[in-house]
């Protein structure tokens, strides 16, 4: 893929290599898109030594397991026939995502549609969902199905083996495609591929038991969402999916959906360009996708008043797992800027450092040292503090490319995106006027805005204006029945286009 019009990438970035891997794997077999996520998460780790292809014995064993796959579902699964099959995110660590799952279900119910939701028994929001459904939805309209639950003792023994063999076969196939090109995923990505294979296998066992007229999925490339969406497209059924976050890598393509709900026009145009470039590189005709700008999806946009008097700066820390973006945030950019601000003193009067939700991927030691060096004016935000709570107690925000920055700007806070010579994504291009600065300029602008109330008011207006381009009208997407009635309405032209 030609990424020059989409991203600015440092030389050591893994994004270009990953994009090439996506193209080659999809060209070989579109079903390998199911495994793009674990591959992306492993890029940048030490490469594996050459891994041999599956032996003849392994291939015969896999064939036997596939035959078991055909036998297990027969007569053991309840049959479902619904209007909408809903596939939420299969990961439940973020409260905002769990709230989104509940709001989507309630919105779909308001259309009068019957809905089957693929929701594991151990999901933390399952109890709350049941309470909400009992209070607001008529009995029998929405069913919850755990796609990972075995139907009997035999299935409980066999299904994990099926999934493991599926994962090993997929990893071997991936290696067969990529190794001749000099792209070698690390050995530990095999376990990540096997993890995704559990969801692929689970869906393969139940897909023939489920009839539906449309699929709504959280994001087309997530585990479970990907194979479910492919089944829908194969059946000629529409798939509605949503933007996952700031489009900061190539994982979002290809867009395997009929209708894609983006945050706003900026992201819709950007992803349409990425998708077009992907299929050009693959050498296949790009399927029709209806890109619909919607609004902020899962983070709550606030209507904050002028908070100049707080004289507090919120610093957003972004992870760069395995140096995938070629950006070591702890040795450049935001860290150095924060050090300079603290050493200068007086303005801002206080600095709060908020790590990305994926705390485990961050080296917090440099930030902890800053707190130790400046205990009277610097603190590390605790995970118990929500983003909304942190935004309410600060005057301005600075960071690189986190979605928390776009939320802060849309909530009315002067927000500064740090520009360096390393990474940039055109998905955030609408924030460039008046909000993107190199480190030295950012330092001067932050101090000016936090010492001059007129400059603060101007920066407040700029943030609102730019954010209204990123999030449609600068507001949250209202996931009600009216919205889903529109999204589930496909004319014959769109229905035909989505199956090509």
GROMACS .gro file of C-alpha atoms in nm:
model
  500
    1UNK     CA    1   0.000   0.000   0.000
    2UNK     CA    2   0.109   0.356  -0.067
    3UNK     CA    3   0.082   0.523   0.273
    4UNK     CA    4   0.242   0.857   0.184
    5UNK     CA    5  -0.091   1.041   0.157
    6UNK     CA    6  -0.230   0.879   0.472
    7UNK     CA    7   0.043   0.887   0.736
    8UNK     CA    8   0.379   1.038   0.819
    9UNK     CA    9   0.596   0.749   0.933
   10UNK     CA   10   0.943   0.741   1.087
   11UNK     CA   11   1.190   0.502   0.929
   12UNK     CA   12   1.170   0.244   1.206
   13UNK     CA   13   0.790   0.233   1.206
   14UNK     CA   14   0.634  -0.110   1.157
   15UNK     CA   15   0.319   0.027   0.993
   16UNK     CA   16   0.440  -0.002   0.633
   17UNK     CA   17   0.555  -0.362   0.687
   18UNK     CA   18   0.226  -0.451   0.849
   19UNK     CA   19   0.029  -0.292   0.564
   20UNK     CA   20   0.225  -0.500   0.314
   21UNK     CA   21   0.154  -0.814   0.519
   22UNK     CA   22  -0.219  -0.730   0.516
   23UNK     CA   23  -0.219  -0.695   0.138
   24UNK     CA   24  -0.037  -1.024   0.080
   25UNK     CA   25  -0.248  -1.221   0.328
   26UNK     CA   26  -0.579  -1.085   0.199
   27UNK     CA   27  -0.474  -1.153  -0.160
   28UNK     CA   28  -0.394  -1.512  -0.058
   29UNK     CA   29  -0.717  -1.568   0.140
   30UNK     CA   30  -0.959  -1.297   0.262
   31UNK     CA   31  -1.043  -1.515   0.565
   32UNK     CA   32  -0.699  -1.434   0.708
   33UNK     CA   33  -0.833  -1.086   0.790
   34UNK     CA   34  -0.963  -1.252   1.107
   35UNK     CA   35  -0.603  -1.257   1.232
   36UNK     CA   36  -0.490  -0.906   1.141
   37UNK     CA   37  -0.539  -0.782   1.499
   38UNK     CA   38  -0.301  -1.027   1.673
   39UNK     CA   39  -0.046  -0.978   1.396
   40UNK     CA   40  -0.054  -0.601   1.438
   41UNK     CA   41  -0.009  -0.631   1.814
   42UNK     CA   42   0.304  -0.841   1.763
   43UNK     CA   43   0.477  -0.634   1.498
   44UNK     CA   44   0.802  -0.489   1.631
   45UNK     CA   45   0.883  -0.786   1.852
   46UNK     CA   46   1.187  -0.998   1.761
   47UNK     CA   47   1.105  -1.210   1.456
   48UNK     CA   48   1.070  -1.582   1.478
   49UNK     CA   49   1.326  -1.809   1.320
   50UNK     CA   50   1.197  -1.989   1.014
   51UNK     CA   51   0.901  -2.204   1.115
   52UNK     CA   52   0.837  -2.519   0.919
   53UNK     CA   53   0.505  -2.573   0.747
   54UNK     CA   54   0.260  -2.818   0.899
   55UNK     CA   55   0.369  -3.178   0.864
   56UNK     CA   56   0.162  -3.431   0.673
   57UNK     CA   57   0.052  -3.582   1.003
   58UNK     CA   58  -0.062  -3.240   1.126
   59UNK     CA   59  -0.256  -3.179   0.806
   60UNK     CA   60  -0.430  -3.518   0.834
   61UNK     CA   61  -0.511  -3.444   1.199
   62UNK     CA   62  -0.656  -3.106   1.102
   63UNK     CA   63  -0.871  -3.271   0.838
   64UNK     CA   64  -1.008  -3.502   1.105
   65UNK     CA   65  -1.079  -3.210   1.333
   66UNK     CA   66  -1.268  -3.035   1.053
   67UNK     CA   67  -1.487  -3.342   1.017
   68UNK     CA   68  -1.556  -3.324   1.392
   69UNK     CA   69  -1.654  -2.962   1.341
   70UNK     CA   70  -1.930  -3.073   1.103
   71UNK     CA   71  -2.064  -3.338   1.340
   72UNK     CA   72  -2.081  -3.143   1.669
   73UNK     CA   73  -2.344  -2.881   1.579
   74UNK     CA   74  -2.587  -3.129   1.429
   75UNK     CA   75  -2.909  -3.126   1.629
   76UNK     CA   76  -2.742  -2.982   1.940
   77UNK     CA   77  -2.784  -2.611   1.886
   78UNK     CA   78  -3.102  -2.414   1.931
   79UNK     CA   79  -3.212  -2.255   1.606
   80UNK     CA   80  -3.244  -1.876   1.594
   81UNK     CA   81  -3.426  -1.667   1.337
   82UNK     CA   82  -3.400  -1.294   1.409
   83UNK     CA   83  -3.409  -0.960   1.235
   84UNK     CA   84  -3.070  -0.846   1.363
   85UNK     CA   85  -2.762  -1.033   1.480
   86UNK     CA   86  -2.562  -0.806   1.710
   87UNK     CA   87  -2.192  -0.872   1.768
   88UNK     CA   88  -2.047  -0.641   2.037
   89UNK     CA   89  -1.681  -0.612   2.130
   90UNK     CA   90  -1.559  -0.939   2.286
   91UNK     CA   91  -1.346  -0.744   2.538
   92UNK     CA   92  -1.498  -0.581   2.845
   93UNK     CA   93  -1.227  -0.394   3.036
   94UNK     CA   94  -1.353  -0.045   2.940
   95UNK     CA   95  -1.671   0.079   3.104
   96UNK     CA   96  -1.748   0.307   2.810
   97UNK     CA   97  -1.750   0.008   2.574
   98UNK     CA   98  -1.981  -0.187   2.803
   99UNK     CA   99  -2.217   0.111   2.813
  100UNK     CA  100  -2.206   0.123   2.432
  101UNK     CA  101  -2.311  -0.243   2.415
  102UNK     CA  102  -2.613  -0.174   2.635
  103UNK     CA  103  -2.714   0.141   2.443
  104UNK     CA  104  -2.687  -0.039   2.110
  105UNK     CA  105  -2.909  -0.323   2.228
  106UNK     CA  106  -3.171  -0.083   2.362
  107UNK     CA  107  -3.161   0.123   2.043
  108UNK     CA  108  -3.209  -0.186   1.827
  109UNK     CA  109  -3.498  -0.293   2.049
  110UNK     CA  110  -3.668   0.043   1.994
  111UNK     CA  111  -3.698  -0.041   1.623
  112UNK     CA  112  -3.920  -0.336   1.712
  113UNK     CA  113  -3.665  -0.579   1.565
  114UNK     CA  114  -3.591  -0.917   1.716
  115UNK     CA  115  -3.223  -0.932   1.812
  116UNK     CA  116  -2.972  -1.203   1.895
  117UNK     CA  117  -2.670  -1.071   2.085
  118UNK     CA  118  -2.350  -1.276   2.095
  119UNK     CA  119  -2.246  -1.214   2.454
  120UNK     CA  120  -2.028  -1.449   2.665
  121UNK     CA  121  -2.162  -1.556   3.004
  122UNK     CA  122  -1.864  -1.408   3.187
  123UNK     CA  123  -1.897  -1.059   3.038
  124UNK     CA  124  -1.923  -0.809   3.327
  125UNK     CA  125  -2.207  -0.616   3.163
  126UNK     CA  126  -2.432  -0.920   3.112
  127UNK     CA  127  -2.617  -0.878   3.444
  128UNK     CA  128  -2.677  -0.509   3.382
  129UNK     CA  129  -2.797  -0.585   3.030
  130UNK     CA  130  -3.054  -0.832   3.163
  131UNK     CA  131  -3.180  -0.577   3.416
  132UNK     CA  132  -3.211  -0.308   3.148
  133UNK     CA  133  -3.384  -0.544   2.906
  134UNK     CA  134  -3.636  -0.661   3.165
  135UNK     CA  135  -3.725  -0.300   3.241
  136UNK     CA  136  -3.739  -0.160   2.888
  137UNK     CA  137  -3.781  -0.439   2.632
  138UNK     CA  138  -4.071  -0.671   2.572
  139UNK     CA  139  -4.016  -1.033   2.662
  140UNK     CA  140  -3.856  -1.247   2.392
  141UNK     CA  141  -3.748  -0.958   2.170
  142UNK     CA  142  -3.378  -0.987   2.257
  143UNK     CA  143  -3.189  -1.311   2.318
  144UNK     CA  144  -2.837  -1.343   2.456
  145UNK     CA  145  -2.619  -1.626   2.328
  146UNK     CA  146  -2.275  -1.716   2.458
  147UNK     CA  147  -2.090  -1.814   2.137
  148UNK     CA  148  -1.810  -1.980   2.335
  149UNK     CA  149  -2.031  -2.205   2.549
  150UNK     CA  150  -2.015  -2.577   2.457
  151UNK     CA  151  -2.344  -2.755   2.410
  152UNK     CA  152  -2.247  -3.072   2.599
  153UNK     CA  153  -1.956  -3.257   2.758
  154UNK     CA  154  -1.832  -3.390   2.423
  155UNK     CA  155  -1.823  -3.043   2.275
  156UNK     CA  156  -1.643  -2.911   2.586
  157UNK     CA  157  -1.362  -3.159   2.520
  158UNK     CA  158  -1.345  -3.129   2.143
  159UNK     CA  159  -1.401  -2.757   2.076
  160UNK     CA  160  -1.077  -2.635   2.244
  161UNK     CA  161  -0.885  -2.883   2.029
  162UNK     CA  162  -1.067  -2.762   1.720
  163UNK     CA  163  -0.980  -2.403   1.802
  164UNK     CA  164  -0.617  -2.488   1.875
  165UNK     CA  165  -0.578  -2.673   1.545
  166UNK     CA  166  -0.751  -2.393   1.358
  167UNK     CA  167  -0.512  -2.141   1.512
  168UNK     CA  168  -0.203  -2.347   1.436
  169UNK     CA  169  -0.316  -2.400   1.079
  170UNK     CA  170  -0.385  -2.028   1.035
  171UNK     CA  171  -0.044  -1.935   1.177
  172UNK     CA  172   0.131  -2.185   0.950
  173UNK     CA  173  -0.057  -2.046   0.650
  174UNK     CA  174   0.037  -1.690   0.750
  175UNK     CA  175   0.402  -1.791   0.777
  176UNK     CA  176   0.390  -1.967   0.439
  177UNK     CA  177   0.268  -1.642   0.279
  178UNK     CA  178   0.492  -1.394   0.460
  179UNK     CA  179   0.826  -1.571   0.507
  180UNK     CA  180   0.917  -1.569   0.134
  181UNK     CA  181   0.863  -1.190   0.144
  182UNK     CA  182   1.100  -1.146   0.436
  183UNK     CA  183   0.813  -1.056   0.673
  184UNK     CA  184   0.841  -1.289   0.969
  185UNK     CA  185   0.596  -1.250   1.260
  186UNK     CA  186   0.741  -1.329   1.604
  187UNK     CA  187   0.693  -1.674   1.748
  188UNK     CA  188   0.479  -1.548   2.036
  189UNK     CA  189   0.217  -1.418   1.792
  190UNK     CA  190   0.118  -1.783   1.740
  191UNK     CA  191  -0.061  -1.788   2.076
  192UNK     CA  192  -0.239  -1.463   1.988
  193UNK     CA  193  -0.354  -1.616   1.659
  194UNK     CA  194  -0.477  -1.922   1.848
  195UNK     CA  195  -0.671  -1.693   2.082
  196UNK     CA  196  -0.854  -1.534   1.789
  197UNK     CA  197  -0.911  -1.879   1.642
  198UNK     CA  198  -1.129  -1.961   1.946
  199UNK     CA  199  -1.379  -1.698   1.826
  200UNK     CA  200  -1.355  -1.805   1.462
  201UNK     CA  201  -1.414  -2.166   1.561
  202UNK     CA  202  -1.699  -2.073   1.793
  203UNK     CA  203  -1.880  -1.889   1.514
  204UNK     CA  204  -1.821  -2.173   1.265
  205UNK     CA  205  -2.002  -2.406   1.503
  206UNK     CA  206  -2.314  -2.194   1.537
  207UNK     CA  207  -2.344  -1.997   1.212
  208UNK     CA  208  -2.572  -2.252   1.047
  209UNK     CA  209  -2.806  -2.231   1.346
  210UNK     CA  210  -2.862  -1.857   1.308
  211UNK     CA  211  -3.075  -1.685   1.045
  212UNK     CA  212  -3.076  -1.305   1.033
  213UNK     CA  213  -3.163  -1.017   0.802
  214UNK     CA  214  -2.876  -0.787   0.906
  215UNK     CA  215  -2.565  -0.777   1.125
  216UNK     CA  216  -2.465  -0.492   1.355
  217UNK     CA  217  -2.109  -0.526   1.483
  218UNK     CA  218  -1.894  -0.311   1.708
  219UNK     CA  219  -1.604  -0.295   1.464
  220UNK     CA  220  -1.546  -0.509   1.157
  221UNK     CA  221  -1.190  -0.621   1.245
  222UNK     CA  222  -1.247  -0.728   1.606
  223UNK     CA  223  -1.242  -1.093   1.711
  224UNK     CA  224  -1.580  -1.258   1.635
  225UNK     CA  225  -1.703  -0.948   1.448
  226UNK     CA  226  -1.479  -1.034   1.153
  227UNK     CA  227  -1.601  -1.391   1.080
  228UNK     CA  228  -1.963  -1.295   1.160
  229UNK     CA  229  -1.948  -1.008   0.912
  230UNK     CA  230  -1.799  -1.231   0.644
  231UNK     CA  231  -2.084  -1.482   0.684
  232UNK     CA  232  -2.338  -1.200   0.646
  233UNK     CA  233  -2.175  -1.071   0.328
  234UNK     CA  234  -2.159  -1.424   0.185
  235UNK     CA  235  -2.533  -1.456   0.249
  236UNK     CA  236  -2.603  -1.120   0.086
  237UNK     CA  237  -2.703  -0.958   0.416
  238UNK     CA  238  -2.603  -0.603   0.512
  239UNK     CA  239  -2.342  -0.538   0.780
  240UNK     CA  240  -2.341  -0.216   0.985
  241UNK     CA  241  -2.022  -0.146   1.178
  242UNK     CA  242  -1.867   0.141   1.374
  243UNK     CA  243  -1.538   0.326   1.398
  244UNK     CA  244  -1.324   0.184   1.677
  245UNK     CA  245  -1.121   0.497   1.758
  246UNK     CA  246  -0.870   0.736   1.602
  247UNK     CA  247  -0.759   0.574   1.275
  248UNK     CA  248  -0.389   0.560   1.353
  249UNK     CA  249  -0.281   0.248   1.159
  250UNK     CA  250  -0.392   0.030   0.867
  251UNK     CA  251  -0.579  -0.229   1.073
  252UNK     CA  252  -0.912  -0.070   0.976
  253UNK     CA  253  -0.883  -0.187   0.613
  254UNK     CA  254  -1.027  -0.363   0.433
  255UNK     CA  255  -1.367  -0.240   0.545
  256UNK     CA  256  -1.569  -0.562   0.541
  257UNK     CA  257  -1.910  -0.401   0.591
  258UNK     CA  258  -2.194  -0.251   0.391
  259UNK     CA  259  -2.234   0.058   0.608
  260UNK     CA  260  -1.959   0.211   0.823
  261UNK     CA  261  -2.053   0.462   1.094
  262UNK     CA  262  -1.764   0.704   1.136
  263UNK     CA  263  -1.716   0.978   1.394
  264UNK     CA  264  -1.745   1.245   1.125
  265UNK     CA  265  -1.663   1.353   0.769
  266UNK     CA  266  -1.290   1.370   0.838
  267UNK     CA  267  -1.264   1.003   0.936
  268UNK     CA  268  -1.508   0.894   0.665
  269UNK     CA  269  -1.297   1.055   0.391
  270UNK     CA  270  -0.975   0.924   0.539
  271UNK     CA  271  -1.092   0.564   0.572
  272UNK     CA  272  -1.251   0.570   0.226
  273UNK     CA  273  -0.909   0.669   0.087
  274UNK     CA  274  -0.737   0.394   0.286
  275UNK     CA  275  -0.985   0.134   0.168
  276UNK     CA  276  -0.949   0.244  -0.194
  277UNK     CA  277  -0.570   0.221  -0.170
  278UNK     CA  278  -0.588  -0.121  -0.005
  279UNK     CA  279  -0.795  -0.278  -0.281
  280UNK     CA  280  -0.579  -0.109  -0.545
  281UNK     CA  281  -0.276  -0.277  -0.387
  282UNK     CA  282  -0.454  -0.614  -0.361
  283UNK     CA  283  -0.566  -0.589  -0.723
  284UNK     CA  284  -0.934  -0.651  -0.653
  285UNK     CA  285  -1.248  -0.447  -0.706
  286UNK     CA  286  -1.339  -0.247  -0.399
  287UNK     CA  287  -1.682  -0.349  -0.265
  288UNK     CA  288  -1.930  -0.067  -0.213
  289UNK     CA  289  -1.932   0.080   0.139
  290UNK     CA  290  -2.168   0.349   0.261
  291UNK     CA  291  -1.965   0.574   0.496
  292UNK     CA  292  -2.201   0.754   0.735
  293UNK     CA  293  -2.067   1.035   0.961
  294UNK     CA  294  -2.235   1.000   1.298
  295UNK     CA  295  -2.071   1.164   1.600
  296UNK     CA  296  -1.876   1.062   1.908
  297UNK     CA  297  -1.954   0.700   1.979
  298UNK     CA  298  -1.850   0.580   2.324
  299UNK     CA  299  -1.675   0.862   2.512
  300UNK     CA  300  -1.906   1.116   2.668
  301UNK     CA  301  -1.862   1.467   2.524
  302UNK     CA  302  -1.903   1.728   2.794
  303UNK     CA  303  -2.021   2.085   2.765
  304UNK     CA  304  -1.752   2.236   2.985
  305UNK     CA  305  -1.756   2.601   3.089
  306UNK     CA  306  -1.453   2.829   3.077
  307UNK     CA  307  -1.204   2.656   3.313
  308UNK     CA  308  -0.923   2.907   3.282
  309UNK     CA  309  -0.906   2.961   3.658
  310UNK     CA  310  -0.812   2.598   3.720
  311UNK     CA  311  -0.466   2.673   3.571
  312UNK     CA  312  -0.413   2.297   3.533
  313UNK     CA  313  -0.272   2.108   3.235
  314UNK     CA  314  -0.374   1.747   3.162
  315UNK     CA  315  -0.102   1.546   2.985
  316UNK     CA  316  -0.215   1.242   2.785
  317UNK     CA  317   0.029   0.953   2.756
  318UNK     CA  318  -0.003   0.714   2.460
  319UNK     CA  319   0.143   0.363   2.447
  320UNK     CA  320   0.351   0.247   2.154
  321UNK     CA  321   0.356  -0.131   2.203
  322UNK     CA  322   0.666  -0.289   2.050
  323UNK     CA  323   0.759   0.050   1.899
  324UNK     CA  324   0.499  -0.017   1.626
  325UNK     CA  325   0.462   0.352   1.539
  326UNK     CA  326   0.834   0.425   1.569
  327UNK     CA  327   0.755   0.663   1.854
  328UNK     CA  328   0.909   0.617   2.197
  329UNK     CA  329   0.694   0.866   2.384
  330UNK     CA  330   0.904   0.846   2.701
  331UNK     CA  331   1.220   0.975   2.537
  332UNK     CA  332   1.076   1.246   2.320
  333UNK     CA  333   0.780   1.469   2.255
  334UNK     CA  334   0.529   1.491   2.533
  335UNK     CA  335   0.764   1.380   2.811
  336UNK     CA  336   1.024   1.644   2.726
  337UNK     CA  337   0.756   1.909   2.688
  338UNK     CA  338   0.611   1.821   3.029
  339UNK     CA  339   0.957   1.839   3.190
  340UNK     CA  340   1.012   2.183   3.036
  341UNK     CA  341   0.673   2.310   3.158
  342UNK     CA  342   0.735   2.187   3.514
  343UNK     CA  343   1.085   2.334   3.524
  344UNK     CA  344   0.955   2.672   3.403
  345UNK     CA  345   0.705   2.688   3.691
  346UNK     CA  346   0.415   2.931   3.755
  347UNK     CA  347   0.197   2.845   3.456
  348UNK     CA  348   0.033   2.603   3.457
  349UNK     CA  349   0.012   2.585   3.833
  350UNK     CA  350  -0.051   2.211   3.824
  351UNK     CA  351   0.011   1.920   3.583
  352UNK     CA  352  -0.189   1.595   3.582
  353UNK     CA  353  -0.049   1.303   3.383
  354UNK     CA  354  -0.312   1.062   3.253
  355UNK     CA  355  -0.184   0.734   3.104
  356UNK     CA  356  -0.371   0.562   2.824
  357UNK     CA  357  -0.633   0.305   2.940
  358UNK     CA  358  -0.390   0.027   2.844
  359UNK     CA  359  -0.169   0.096   3.145
  360UNK     CA  360   0.003  -0.242   3.120
  361UNK     CA  361   0.164  -0.138   2.790
  362UNK     CA  362   0.328   0.171   2.939
  363UNK     CA  363   0.658   0.233   3.109
  364UNK     CA  364   0.541   0.477   3.374
  365UNK     CA  365   0.880   0.518   3.542
  366UNK     CA  366   0.973   0.847   3.366
  367UNK     CA  367   0.637   0.993   3.463
  368UNK     CA  368   0.669   0.872   3.822
  369UNK     CA  369   1.007   1.043   3.839
  370UNK     CA  370   0.848   1.370   3.729
  371UNK     CA  371   0.596   1.340   4.013
  372UNK     CA  372   0.879   1.273   4.260
  373UNK     CA  373   1.073   1.572   4.129
  374UNK     CA  374   0.772   1.805   4.144
  375UNK     CA  375   0.545   1.666   4.419
  376UNK     CA  376   0.371   1.998   4.487
  377UNK     CA  377   0.250   2.061   4.133
  378UNK     CA  378   0.248   1.727   3.948
  379UNK     CA  379   0.041   1.411   3.994
  380UNK     CA  380  -0.031   1.085   3.814
  381UNK     CA  381  -0.403   1.029   3.754
  382UNK     CA  382  -0.530   0.714   3.921
  383UNK     CA  383  -0.723   0.456   3.711
  384UNK     CA  384  -1.024   0.522   3.935
  385UNK     CA  385  -1.056   0.868   3.780
  386UNK     CA  386  -1.265   0.861   3.464
  387UNK     CA  387  -1.166   1.071   3.166
  388UNK     CA  388  -1.470   1.291   3.230
  389UNK     CA  389  -1.361   1.355   3.589
  390UNK     CA  390  -1.011   1.452   3.482
  391UNK     CA  391  -1.144   1.686   3.211
  392UNK     CA  392  -1.364   1.866   3.463
  393UNK     CA  393  -1.066   1.961   3.682
  394UNK     CA  394  -0.823   2.095   3.421
  395UNK     CA  395  -0.789   2.400   3.196
  396UNK     CA  396  -0.613   2.254   2.890
  397UNK     CA  397  -0.490   1.924   2.749
  398UNK     CA  398  -0.180   1.814   2.555
  399UNK     CA  399  -0.073   1.486   2.396
  400UNK     CA  400   0.007   1.317   2.066
  401UNK     CA  401  -0.278   1.132   1.893
  402UNK     CA  402  -0.499   0.977   2.160
  403UNK     CA  403  -0.874   0.979   2.110
  404UNK     CA  404  -0.893   1.137   2.456
  405UNK     CA  405  -0.755   1.454   2.295
  406UNK     CA  406  -1.037   1.470   2.043
  407UNK     CA  407  -1.287   1.421   2.325
  408UNK     CA  408  -1.123   1.700   2.527
  409UNK     CA  409  -1.142   1.939   2.231
  410UNK     CA  410  -1.507   1.853   2.164
  411UNK     CA  411  -1.580   1.911   2.534
  412UNK     CA  412  -1.450   2.268   2.502
  413UNK     CA  413  -1.098   2.248   2.645
  414UNK     CA  414  -0.804   2.412   2.465
  415UNK     CA  415  -0.627   2.102   2.333
  416UNK     CA  416  -0.279   2.078   2.186
  417UNK     CA  417  -0.162   1.797   1.956
  418UNK     CA  418   0.216   1.772   1.960
  419UNK     CA  419   0.376   1.752   1.616
  420UNK     CA  420   0.717   1.589   1.591
  421UNK     CA  421   0.925   1.452   1.305
  422UNK     CA  422   0.796   1.104   1.377
  423UNK     CA  423   0.436   0.990   1.340
  424UNK     CA  424   0.119   1.164   1.217
  425UNK     CA  425  -0.217   1.047   1.080
  426UNK     CA  426  -0.439   1.240   0.841
  427UNK     CA  427  -0.739   1.122   1.041
  428UNK     CA  428  -0.664   1.417   1.273
  429UNK     CA  429  -0.604   1.671   0.996
  430UNK     CA  430  -0.903   1.883   1.100
  431UNK     CA  431  -0.722   1.970   1.425
  432UNK     CA  432  -0.418   2.110   1.244
  433UNK     CA  433  -0.540   2.472   1.230
  434UNK     CA  434  -0.457   2.627   1.566
  435UNK     CA  435  -0.407   2.304   1.761
  436UNK     CA  436  -0.103   2.119   1.624
  437UNK     CA  437   0.237   2.255   1.723
  438UNK     CA  438   0.602   2.144   1.731
  439UNK     CA  439   0.734   2.110   2.090
  440UNK     CA  440   0.882   2.460   2.127
  441UNK     CA  441   0.574   2.628   1.982
  442UNK     CA  442   0.349   2.411   2.196
  443UNK     CA  443   0.539   2.519   2.507
  444UNK     CA  444   0.492   2.889   2.427
  445UNK     CA  445   0.127   2.846   2.324
  446UNK     CA  446   0.031   2.650   2.636
  447UNK     CA  447   0.186   2.912   2.863
  448UNK     CA  448   0.019   3.192   2.667
  449UNK     CA  449  -0.323   3.028   2.682
  450UNK     CA  450  -0.294   2.956   3.055
  451UNK     CA  451  -0.187   3.310   3.146
  452UNK     CA  452  -0.415   3.517   2.921
  453UNK     CA  453  -0.791   3.474   2.959
  454UNK     CA  454  -0.855   3.620   2.612
  455UNK     CA  455  -0.612   3.375   2.453
  456UNK     CA  456  -0.780   3.098   2.650
  457UNK     CA  457  -1.123   3.194   2.519
  458UNK     CA  458  -0.989   3.197   2.163
  459UNK     CA  459  -0.829   2.853   2.205
  460UNK     CA  460  -1.157   2.729   2.354
  461UNK     CA  461  -1.343   2.838   2.037
  462UNK     CA  462  -1.083   2.684   1.805
  463UNK     CA  463  -1.110   2.348   1.985
  464UNK     CA  464  -1.489   2.347   1.955
  465UNK     CA  465  -1.478   2.442   1.588
  466UNK     CA  466  -1.223   2.179   1.487
  467UNK     CA  467  -1.391   1.909   1.693
  468UNK     CA  468  -1.721   1.975   1.519
  469UNK     CA  469  -1.546   1.861   1.200
  470UNK     CA  470  -1.411   1.547   1.364
  471UNK     CA  471  -1.734   1.453   1.542
  472UNK     CA  472  -2.043   1.537   1.338
  473UNK     CA  473  -2.179   1.862   1.484
  474UNK     CA  474  -1.944   1.810   1.780
  475UNK     CA  475  -2.194   1.587   1.963
  476UNK     CA  476  -2.240   1.227   2.075
  477UNK     CA  477  -2.406   0.987   1.836
  478UNK     CA  478  -2.757   0.916   1.963
  479UNK     CA  479  -2.800   0.541   1.945
  480UNK     CA  480  -3.180   0.534   1.955
  481UNK     CA  481  -3.444   0.353   1.754
  482UNK     CA  482  -3.467   0.633   1.497
  483UNK     CA  483  -3.094   0.603   1.425
  484UNK     CA  484  -3.102   0.226   1.384
  485UNK     CA  485  -3.416   0.239   1.170
  486UNK     CA  486  -3.222   0.457   0.926
  487UNK     CA  487  -2.908   0.244   0.943
  488UNK     CA  488  -3.097  -0.081   0.885
  489UNK     CA  489  -3.279   0.061   0.585
  490UNK     CA  490  -3.106  -0.053   0.265
  491UNK     CA  491  -3.245   0.009  -0.079
  492UNK     CA  492  -3.200  -0.257  -0.344
  493UNK     CA  493  -2.900  -0.080  -0.497
  494UNK     CA  494  -2.708  -0.079  -0.169
  495UNK     CA  495  -2.808  -0.438  -0.088
  496UNK     CA  496  -2.681  -0.555  -0.425
  497UNK     CA  497  -2.361  -0.354  -0.396
  498UNK     CA  498  -2.282  -0.496  -0.054
  499UNK     CA  499  -2.273  -0.851  -0.190
  500UNK     CA  500  -2.034  -0.796  -0.477
   0.00000   0.00000   0.00000
